[in-house]
Short mmCIF file of C-alpha atoms in Angstrom, two decimals:
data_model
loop_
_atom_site.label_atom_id
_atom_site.label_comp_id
_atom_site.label_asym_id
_atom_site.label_seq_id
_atom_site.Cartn_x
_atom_site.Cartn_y
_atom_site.Cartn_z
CA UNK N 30 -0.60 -3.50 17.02
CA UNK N 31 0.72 -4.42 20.39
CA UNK N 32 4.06 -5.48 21.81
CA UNK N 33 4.89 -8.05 23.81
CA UNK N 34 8.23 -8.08 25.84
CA UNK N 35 9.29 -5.16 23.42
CA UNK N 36 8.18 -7.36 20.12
CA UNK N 37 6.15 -5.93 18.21
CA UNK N 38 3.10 -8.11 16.85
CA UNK N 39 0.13 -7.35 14.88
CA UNK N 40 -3.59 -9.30 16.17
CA UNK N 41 -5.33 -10.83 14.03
CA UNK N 42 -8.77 -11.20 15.79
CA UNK N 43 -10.43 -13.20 13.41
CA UNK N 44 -7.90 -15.93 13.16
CA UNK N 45 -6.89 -15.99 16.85
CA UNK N 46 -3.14 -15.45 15.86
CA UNK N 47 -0.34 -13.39 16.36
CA UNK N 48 2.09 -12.14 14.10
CA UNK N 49 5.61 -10.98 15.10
CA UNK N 50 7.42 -7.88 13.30
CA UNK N 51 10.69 -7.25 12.61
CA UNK N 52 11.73 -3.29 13.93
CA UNK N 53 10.66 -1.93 10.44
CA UNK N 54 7.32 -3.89 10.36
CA UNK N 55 6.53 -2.58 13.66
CA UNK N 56 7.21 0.70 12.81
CA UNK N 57 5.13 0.83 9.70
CA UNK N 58 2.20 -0.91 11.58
CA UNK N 59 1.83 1.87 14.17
CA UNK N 60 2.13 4.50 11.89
CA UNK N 61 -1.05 3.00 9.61
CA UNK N 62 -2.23 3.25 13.40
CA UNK N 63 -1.87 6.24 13.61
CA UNK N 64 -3.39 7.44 10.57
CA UNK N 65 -1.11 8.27 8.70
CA UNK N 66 -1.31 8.50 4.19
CA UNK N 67 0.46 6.21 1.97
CA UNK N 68 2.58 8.91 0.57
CA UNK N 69 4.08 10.15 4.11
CA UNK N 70 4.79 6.63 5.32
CA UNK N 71 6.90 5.51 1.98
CA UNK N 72 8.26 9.22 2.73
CA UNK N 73 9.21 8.46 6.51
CA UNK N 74 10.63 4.83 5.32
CA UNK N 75 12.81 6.38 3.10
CA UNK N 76 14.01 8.68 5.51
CA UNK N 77 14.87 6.03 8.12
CA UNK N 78 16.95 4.22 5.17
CA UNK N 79 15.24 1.82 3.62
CA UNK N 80 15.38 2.60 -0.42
CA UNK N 81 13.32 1.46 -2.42
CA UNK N 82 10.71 2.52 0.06
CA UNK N 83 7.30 1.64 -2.59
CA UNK N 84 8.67 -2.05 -3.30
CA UNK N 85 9.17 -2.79 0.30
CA UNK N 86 5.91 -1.12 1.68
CA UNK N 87 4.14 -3.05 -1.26
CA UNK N 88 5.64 -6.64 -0.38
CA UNK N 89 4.56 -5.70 3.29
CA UNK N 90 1.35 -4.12 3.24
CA UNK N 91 0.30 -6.98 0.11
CA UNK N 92 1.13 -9.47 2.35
CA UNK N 93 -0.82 -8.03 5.35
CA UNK N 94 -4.03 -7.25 3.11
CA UNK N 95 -3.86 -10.89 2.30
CA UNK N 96 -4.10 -11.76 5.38
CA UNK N 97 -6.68 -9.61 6.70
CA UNK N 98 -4.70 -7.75 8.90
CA UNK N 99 -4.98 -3.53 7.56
CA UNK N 100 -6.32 -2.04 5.02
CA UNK N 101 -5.89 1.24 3.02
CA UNK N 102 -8.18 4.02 3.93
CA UNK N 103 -7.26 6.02 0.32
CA UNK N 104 -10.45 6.03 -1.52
CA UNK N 105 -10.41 5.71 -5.52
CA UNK N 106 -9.65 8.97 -7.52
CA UNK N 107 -12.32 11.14 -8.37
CA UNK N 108 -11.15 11.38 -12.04
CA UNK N 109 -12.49 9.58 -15.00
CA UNK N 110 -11.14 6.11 -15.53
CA UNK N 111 -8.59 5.17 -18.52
CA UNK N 112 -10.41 1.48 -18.55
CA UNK N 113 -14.05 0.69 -17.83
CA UNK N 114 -14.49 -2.98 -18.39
CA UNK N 115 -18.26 -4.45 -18.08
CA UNK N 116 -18.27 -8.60 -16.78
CA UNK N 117 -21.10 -10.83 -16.97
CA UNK N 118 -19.94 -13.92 -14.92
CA UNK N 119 -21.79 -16.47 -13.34
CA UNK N 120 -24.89 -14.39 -13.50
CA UNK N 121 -23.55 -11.39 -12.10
CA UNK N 122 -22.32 -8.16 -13.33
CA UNK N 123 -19.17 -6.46 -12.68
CA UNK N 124 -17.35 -2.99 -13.38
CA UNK N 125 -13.98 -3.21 -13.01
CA UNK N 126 -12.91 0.45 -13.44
CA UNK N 127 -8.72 1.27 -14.01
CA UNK N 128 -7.02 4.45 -13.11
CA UNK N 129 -3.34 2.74 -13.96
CA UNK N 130 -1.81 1.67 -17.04
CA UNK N 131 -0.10 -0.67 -15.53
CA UNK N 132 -2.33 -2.88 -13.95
CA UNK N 133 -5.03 -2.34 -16.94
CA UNK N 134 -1.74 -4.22 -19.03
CA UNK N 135 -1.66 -6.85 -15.94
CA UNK N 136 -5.39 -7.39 -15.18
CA UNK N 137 -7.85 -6.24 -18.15
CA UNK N 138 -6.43 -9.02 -20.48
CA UNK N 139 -7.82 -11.96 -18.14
CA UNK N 140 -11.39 -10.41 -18.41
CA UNK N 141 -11.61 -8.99 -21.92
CA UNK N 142 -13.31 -12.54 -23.37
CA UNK N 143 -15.95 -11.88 -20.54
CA UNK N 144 -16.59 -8.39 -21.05
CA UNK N 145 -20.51 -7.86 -21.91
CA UNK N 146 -23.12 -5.20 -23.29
CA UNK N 147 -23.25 -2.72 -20.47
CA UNK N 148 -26.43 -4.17 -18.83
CA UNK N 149 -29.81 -2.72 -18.62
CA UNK N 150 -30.51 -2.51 -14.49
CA UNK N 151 -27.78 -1.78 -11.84
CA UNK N 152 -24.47 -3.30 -12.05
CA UNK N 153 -24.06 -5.59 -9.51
CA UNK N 154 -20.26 -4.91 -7.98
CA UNK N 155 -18.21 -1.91 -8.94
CA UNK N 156 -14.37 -2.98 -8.68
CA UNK N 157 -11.73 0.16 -8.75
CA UNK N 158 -8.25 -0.36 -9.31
CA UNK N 159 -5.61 2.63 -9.15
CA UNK N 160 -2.12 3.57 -7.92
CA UNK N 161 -0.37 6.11 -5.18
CA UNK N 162 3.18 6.55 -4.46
CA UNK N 163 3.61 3.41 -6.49
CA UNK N 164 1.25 1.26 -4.45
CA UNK N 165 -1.44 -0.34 -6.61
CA UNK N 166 -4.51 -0.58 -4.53
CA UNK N 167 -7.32 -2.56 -5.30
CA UNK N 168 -11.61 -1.36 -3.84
CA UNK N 169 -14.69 -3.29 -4.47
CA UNK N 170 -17.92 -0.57 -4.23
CA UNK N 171 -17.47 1.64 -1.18
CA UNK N 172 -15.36 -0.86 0.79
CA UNK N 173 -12.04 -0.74 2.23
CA UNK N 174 -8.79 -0.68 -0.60
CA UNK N 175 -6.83 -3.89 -0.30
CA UNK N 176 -2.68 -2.59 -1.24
CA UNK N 177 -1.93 -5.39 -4.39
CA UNK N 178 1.58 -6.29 -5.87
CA UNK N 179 1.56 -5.62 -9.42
CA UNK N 180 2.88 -8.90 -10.37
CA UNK N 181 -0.06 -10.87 -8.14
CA UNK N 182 -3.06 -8.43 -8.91
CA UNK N 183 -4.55 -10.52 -12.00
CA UNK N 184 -4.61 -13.49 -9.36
CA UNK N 185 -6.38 -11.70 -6.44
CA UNK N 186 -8.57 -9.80 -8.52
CA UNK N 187 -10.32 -12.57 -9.94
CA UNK N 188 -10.21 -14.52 -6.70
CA UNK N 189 -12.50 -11.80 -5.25
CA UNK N 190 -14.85 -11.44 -8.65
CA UNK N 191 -15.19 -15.60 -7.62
CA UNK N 192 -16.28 -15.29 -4.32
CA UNK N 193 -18.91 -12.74 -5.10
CA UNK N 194 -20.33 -15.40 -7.52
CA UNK N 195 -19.83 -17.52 -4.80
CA UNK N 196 -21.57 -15.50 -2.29
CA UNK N 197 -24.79 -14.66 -5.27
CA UNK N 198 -27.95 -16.84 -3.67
CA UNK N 199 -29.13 -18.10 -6.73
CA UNK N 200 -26.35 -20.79 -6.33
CA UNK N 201 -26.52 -23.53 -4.09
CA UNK N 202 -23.14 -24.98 -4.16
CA UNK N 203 -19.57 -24.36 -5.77
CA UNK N 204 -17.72 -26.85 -7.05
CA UNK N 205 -13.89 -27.33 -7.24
CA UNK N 206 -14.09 -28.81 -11.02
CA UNK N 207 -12.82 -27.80 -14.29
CA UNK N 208 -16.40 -28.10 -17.05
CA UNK N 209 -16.41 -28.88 -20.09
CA UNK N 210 -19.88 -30.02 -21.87
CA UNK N 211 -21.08 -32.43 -24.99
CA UNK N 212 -24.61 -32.77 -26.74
CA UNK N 213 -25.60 -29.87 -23.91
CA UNK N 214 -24.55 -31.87 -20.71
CA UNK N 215 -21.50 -30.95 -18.90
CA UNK N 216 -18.60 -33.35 -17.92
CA UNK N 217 -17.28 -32.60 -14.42
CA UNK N 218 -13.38 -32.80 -13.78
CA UNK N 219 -12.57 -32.54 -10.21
CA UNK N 220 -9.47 -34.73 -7.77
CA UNK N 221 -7.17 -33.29 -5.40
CA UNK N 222 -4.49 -30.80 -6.12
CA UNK N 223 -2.34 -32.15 -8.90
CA UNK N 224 -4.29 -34.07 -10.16
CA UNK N 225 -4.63 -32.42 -13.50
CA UNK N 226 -7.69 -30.71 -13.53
CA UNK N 227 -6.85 -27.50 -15.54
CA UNK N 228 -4.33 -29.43 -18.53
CA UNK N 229 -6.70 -31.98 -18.97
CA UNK N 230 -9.80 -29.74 -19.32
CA UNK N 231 -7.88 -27.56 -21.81
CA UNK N 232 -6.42 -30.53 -23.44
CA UNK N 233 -10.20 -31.68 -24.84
CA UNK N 234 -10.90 -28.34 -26.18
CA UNK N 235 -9.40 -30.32 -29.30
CA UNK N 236 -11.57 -33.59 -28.74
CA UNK N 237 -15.26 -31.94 -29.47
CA UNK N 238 -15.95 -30.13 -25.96
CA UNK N 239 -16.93 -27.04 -25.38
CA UNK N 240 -14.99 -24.94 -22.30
CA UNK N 241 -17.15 -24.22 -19.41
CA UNK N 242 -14.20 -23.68 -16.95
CA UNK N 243 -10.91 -25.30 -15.09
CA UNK N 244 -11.53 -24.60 -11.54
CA UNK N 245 -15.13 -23.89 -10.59
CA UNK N 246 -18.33 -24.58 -11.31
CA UNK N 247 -21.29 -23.54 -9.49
CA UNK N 248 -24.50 -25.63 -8.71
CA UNK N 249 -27.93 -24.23 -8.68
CA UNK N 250 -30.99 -25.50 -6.77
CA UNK N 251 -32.65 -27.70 -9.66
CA UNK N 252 -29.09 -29.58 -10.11
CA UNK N 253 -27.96 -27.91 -13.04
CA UNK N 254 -24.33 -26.83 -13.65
CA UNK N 255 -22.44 -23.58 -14.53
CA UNK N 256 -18.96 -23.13 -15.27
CA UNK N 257 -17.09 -19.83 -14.50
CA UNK N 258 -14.91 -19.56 -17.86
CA UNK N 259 -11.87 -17.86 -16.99
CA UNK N 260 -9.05 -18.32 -19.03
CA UNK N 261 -7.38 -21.37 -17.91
CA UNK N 262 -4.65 -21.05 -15.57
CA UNK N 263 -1.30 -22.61 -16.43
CA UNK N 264 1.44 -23.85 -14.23
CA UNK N 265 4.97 -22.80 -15.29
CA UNK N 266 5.91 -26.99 -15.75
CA UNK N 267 2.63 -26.85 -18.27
CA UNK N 268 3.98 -24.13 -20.20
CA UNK N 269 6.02 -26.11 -22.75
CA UNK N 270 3.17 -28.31 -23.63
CA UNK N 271 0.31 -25.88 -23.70
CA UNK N 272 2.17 -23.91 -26.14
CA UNK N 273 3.06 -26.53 -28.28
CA UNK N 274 -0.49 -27.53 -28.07
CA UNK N 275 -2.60 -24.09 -28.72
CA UNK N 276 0.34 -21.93 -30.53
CA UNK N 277 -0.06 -18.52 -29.55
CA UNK N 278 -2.95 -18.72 -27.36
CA UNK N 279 -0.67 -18.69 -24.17
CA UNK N 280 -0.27 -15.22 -22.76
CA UNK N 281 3.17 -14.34 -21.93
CA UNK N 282 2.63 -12.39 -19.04
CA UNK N 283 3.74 -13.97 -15.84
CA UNK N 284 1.36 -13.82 -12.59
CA UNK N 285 1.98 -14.44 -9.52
CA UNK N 286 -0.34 -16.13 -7.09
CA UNK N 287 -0.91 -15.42 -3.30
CA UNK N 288 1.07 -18.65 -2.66
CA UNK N 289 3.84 -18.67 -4.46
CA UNK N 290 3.11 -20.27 -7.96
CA UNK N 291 3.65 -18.62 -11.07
CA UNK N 292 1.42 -19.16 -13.35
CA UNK N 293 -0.35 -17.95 -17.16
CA UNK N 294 -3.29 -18.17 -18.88
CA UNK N 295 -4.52 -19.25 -21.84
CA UNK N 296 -6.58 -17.22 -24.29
CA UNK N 297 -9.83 -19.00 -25.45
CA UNK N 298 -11.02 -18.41 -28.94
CA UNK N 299 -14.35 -16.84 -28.34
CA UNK N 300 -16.75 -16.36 -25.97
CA UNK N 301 -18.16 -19.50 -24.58
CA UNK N 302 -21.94 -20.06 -23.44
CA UNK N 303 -22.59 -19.38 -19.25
CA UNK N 304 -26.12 -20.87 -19.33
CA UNK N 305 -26.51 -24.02 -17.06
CA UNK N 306 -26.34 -27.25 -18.06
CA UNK N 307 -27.42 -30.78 -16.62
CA UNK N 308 -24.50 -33.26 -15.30
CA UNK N 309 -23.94 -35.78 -17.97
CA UNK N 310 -20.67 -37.09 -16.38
CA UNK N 311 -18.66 -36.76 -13.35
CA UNK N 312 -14.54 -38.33 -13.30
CA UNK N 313 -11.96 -38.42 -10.41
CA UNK N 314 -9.01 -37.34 -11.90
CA UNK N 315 -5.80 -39.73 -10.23
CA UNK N 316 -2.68 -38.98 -12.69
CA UNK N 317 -0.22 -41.67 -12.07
CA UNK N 318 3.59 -41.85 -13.63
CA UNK N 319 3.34 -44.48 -16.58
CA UNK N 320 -0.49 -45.33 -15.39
CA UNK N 321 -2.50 -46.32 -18.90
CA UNK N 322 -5.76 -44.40 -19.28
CA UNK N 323 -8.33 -46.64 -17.50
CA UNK N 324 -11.99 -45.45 -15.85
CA UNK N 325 -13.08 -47.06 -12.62
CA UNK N 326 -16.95 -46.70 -11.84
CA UNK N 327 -17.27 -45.12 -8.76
CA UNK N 328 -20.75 -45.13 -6.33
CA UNK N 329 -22.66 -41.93 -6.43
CA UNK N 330 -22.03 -41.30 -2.54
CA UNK N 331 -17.66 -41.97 -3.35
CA UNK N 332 -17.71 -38.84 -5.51
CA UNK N 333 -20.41 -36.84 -3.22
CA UNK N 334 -18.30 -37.31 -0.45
CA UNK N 335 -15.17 -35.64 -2.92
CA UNK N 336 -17.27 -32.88 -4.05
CA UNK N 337 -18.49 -31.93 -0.81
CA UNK N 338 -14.87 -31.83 0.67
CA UNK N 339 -13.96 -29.16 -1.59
CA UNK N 340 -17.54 -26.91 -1.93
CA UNK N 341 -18.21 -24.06 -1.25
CA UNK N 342 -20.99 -21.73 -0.14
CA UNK N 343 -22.75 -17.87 0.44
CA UNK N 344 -23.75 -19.52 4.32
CA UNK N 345 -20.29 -21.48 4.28
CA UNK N 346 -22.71 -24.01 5.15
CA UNK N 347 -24.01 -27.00 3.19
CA UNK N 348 -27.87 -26.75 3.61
CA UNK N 349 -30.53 -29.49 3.06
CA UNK N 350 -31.31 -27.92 -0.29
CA UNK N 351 -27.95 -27.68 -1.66
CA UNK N 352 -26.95 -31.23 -0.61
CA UNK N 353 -30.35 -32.34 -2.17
CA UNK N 354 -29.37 -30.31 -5.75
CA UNK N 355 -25.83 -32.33 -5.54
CA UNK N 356 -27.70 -35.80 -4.97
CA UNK N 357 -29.93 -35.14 -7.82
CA UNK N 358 -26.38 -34.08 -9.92
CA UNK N 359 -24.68 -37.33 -8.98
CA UNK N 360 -27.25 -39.13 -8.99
CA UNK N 361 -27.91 -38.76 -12.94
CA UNK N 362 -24.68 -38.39 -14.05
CA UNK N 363 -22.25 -41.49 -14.81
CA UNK N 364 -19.48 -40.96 -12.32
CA UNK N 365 -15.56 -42.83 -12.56
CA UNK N 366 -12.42 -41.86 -11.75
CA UNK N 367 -9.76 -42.15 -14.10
CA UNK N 368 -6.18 -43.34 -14.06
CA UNK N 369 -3.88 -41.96 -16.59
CA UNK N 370 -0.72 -40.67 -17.48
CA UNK N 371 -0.96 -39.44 -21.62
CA UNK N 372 -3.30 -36.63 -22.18
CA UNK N 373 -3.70 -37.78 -25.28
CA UNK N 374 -5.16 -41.31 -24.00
CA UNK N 375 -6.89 -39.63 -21.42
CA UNK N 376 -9.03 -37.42 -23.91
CA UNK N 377 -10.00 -40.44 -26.30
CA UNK N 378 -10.96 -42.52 -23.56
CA UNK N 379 -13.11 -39.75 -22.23
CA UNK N 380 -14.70 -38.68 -25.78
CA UNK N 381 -15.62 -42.36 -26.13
CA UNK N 382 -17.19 -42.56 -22.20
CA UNK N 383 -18.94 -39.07 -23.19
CA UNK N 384 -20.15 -40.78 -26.46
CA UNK N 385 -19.91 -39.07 -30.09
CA UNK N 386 -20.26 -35.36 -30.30
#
């Protein structure tokens, strides 16, 4: 905190930026200054007027965790949790532990097809998730609580469970893709935002493919693919035809993502397979208003180029290795991009490019 011509403004050192604060803002930023608990700041909001004090310091100090710029220095209760779930996702396991009913009901549903035997060696990330004064606060092993908004702690939860998978060195690359595989090779959806990725991925889980995944998928050294199968995530303007579509399967609680979009998910029949699989196909998704379903071959270094935009990596860095594993991927797989409007043309066309299940 800091103020500049009587403004108050919060630093943010690793994103060279300033943020300015309204009077209450500034307040509540030097009081988490000064050290002061979660409890007697909602207390000492309430007292300067502002009711209700947990829904306002939740919007603000959510937003600021987001963003890097405080964290909570409450620590996880000592007691027993209500919820122990065990995760086994992209190789990695994960105890997310719940002292809340409430955000057991918002977050344990969007892990329980993942949950796993409780594994033999050491767990690999404890997670904690509790409450105070009607904050919901959110710890991964001994670090630093993040302050969540009930309604958006689904959403950031998993976010973080992906970037440990992400950061796991086993992994040389991961891909922005949805996965779905055939005859034990995987078929790589990826395009920009919009394109379609998650509907058309769940969309062939009725055309003879197996679910892998609708967002990532992460790339190992010897060129072999792994999905990350959480349930996939539905727009609110895909709700109406994903329900139609898998009746029943959409969940009807509503989350809330860091940037606005609301957004459910949609419950997968059983467990799916996490081993790694070669690249049989790769397609460019480009969903066009009234387009017919057509595929476009596309050179190995077009869809490189694409794939590399959006990876990621532990270094942040693309390394000779990891670019070599993607070559090899491309380079085996048939790669097109496909035009389309239907879903429903879209799926036969690809079931006939993947070839007969």
């Amino acid at each position: 905190m800091t103020f500049i011509d009587d403004q108050p403004v919060i630093v943010s050192r690793c994103r060279h930026a300033l943020f300015e604060l309204n009077q209450i803002a500034g307040y509540i930023g030097c009081r988490l200054e000064d050290g002061v608990s979660l409890p007697q700041l909602a207390q000492e909001v309430v007292e300067r007027g502002f009711t209700p004090a947990s829904a306002m310091l939740q919007t603000v100090l959510a937003d600021w965790s987001q963003s890097g710029l405080v964290h909570a220095t409450d620590r996880p209760p000592a007691s027993d949790p209500i919820l122990i779930q065990s995760v086994t996702l992209g190789g990695r396991s994960f105890s997310l532990r719940y002292h809340d009913q409430a955000l057991v009901d918002h977050v344990a549903p969007l892990f329980a097809h993942l949950q796993a035997e409780w594994p033999d060696g050491p767990v690999d990330n404890v997670y904690h998730l509790w409450s105070t004064h009607s904050l919901c606060l959110f710890s991964r092993d001994p670090g630093h609580a993040s302050v969540l908004q009930l309604n958006q702690a689904g959403t950031i939860v998993k976010a973080r469970v992906i970037q440990d998978v992400i950061q796991d060195a086993r992994w040389s690359l991961a891909l922005h893709a949805g996965c779905v595989s055939r005859n034990g090779r995987m078929l790589l959806l990826t395009g920009h935002p919009g394109a379609g990725k998650t509907t058309l991925t769940s969309w062939l889980l009725k055309s003879d493919f197996a679910y892998h995944g609708d967002d990532i998928a992460m790339l190992d050294r010897d060129g072999r693919v792994q999905g990350l199968p959480f349930m996939p995530t539905v727009k609110s303007g895909a709700w109406p035809m994903m329900a139609s579509r898998y009746p029943g399967r959409l969940q009807p609680r509503i989350h809330w993502r860091p940037d606005g979009r609301r957004v459910r998910y949609l419950g997968l029949p059983s467990p799916v397979d996490q081993g790694p699989l070669p690249v049989g196909w790769i397609v460019k998704l480009r969903r066009r208003k009234g387009a017919r379903a057509q595929l476009t071959p596309q050179q190995p270094m077009a869809i490189i180029r694409h794939l590399l935009s959006e990876a990621a990596s532990a270094s942040g860095e693309v390394d000779r290795p990891a670019l070599d594993a993607l070559i090899g991927a491309v380079s085996g797989a048939r790669s097109c991009e496909l035009h389309y409007d239907d879903l429903d043309e879209a799926a036969a066309l690809l079931g006939a490019f993947c070839g007969p299940a």
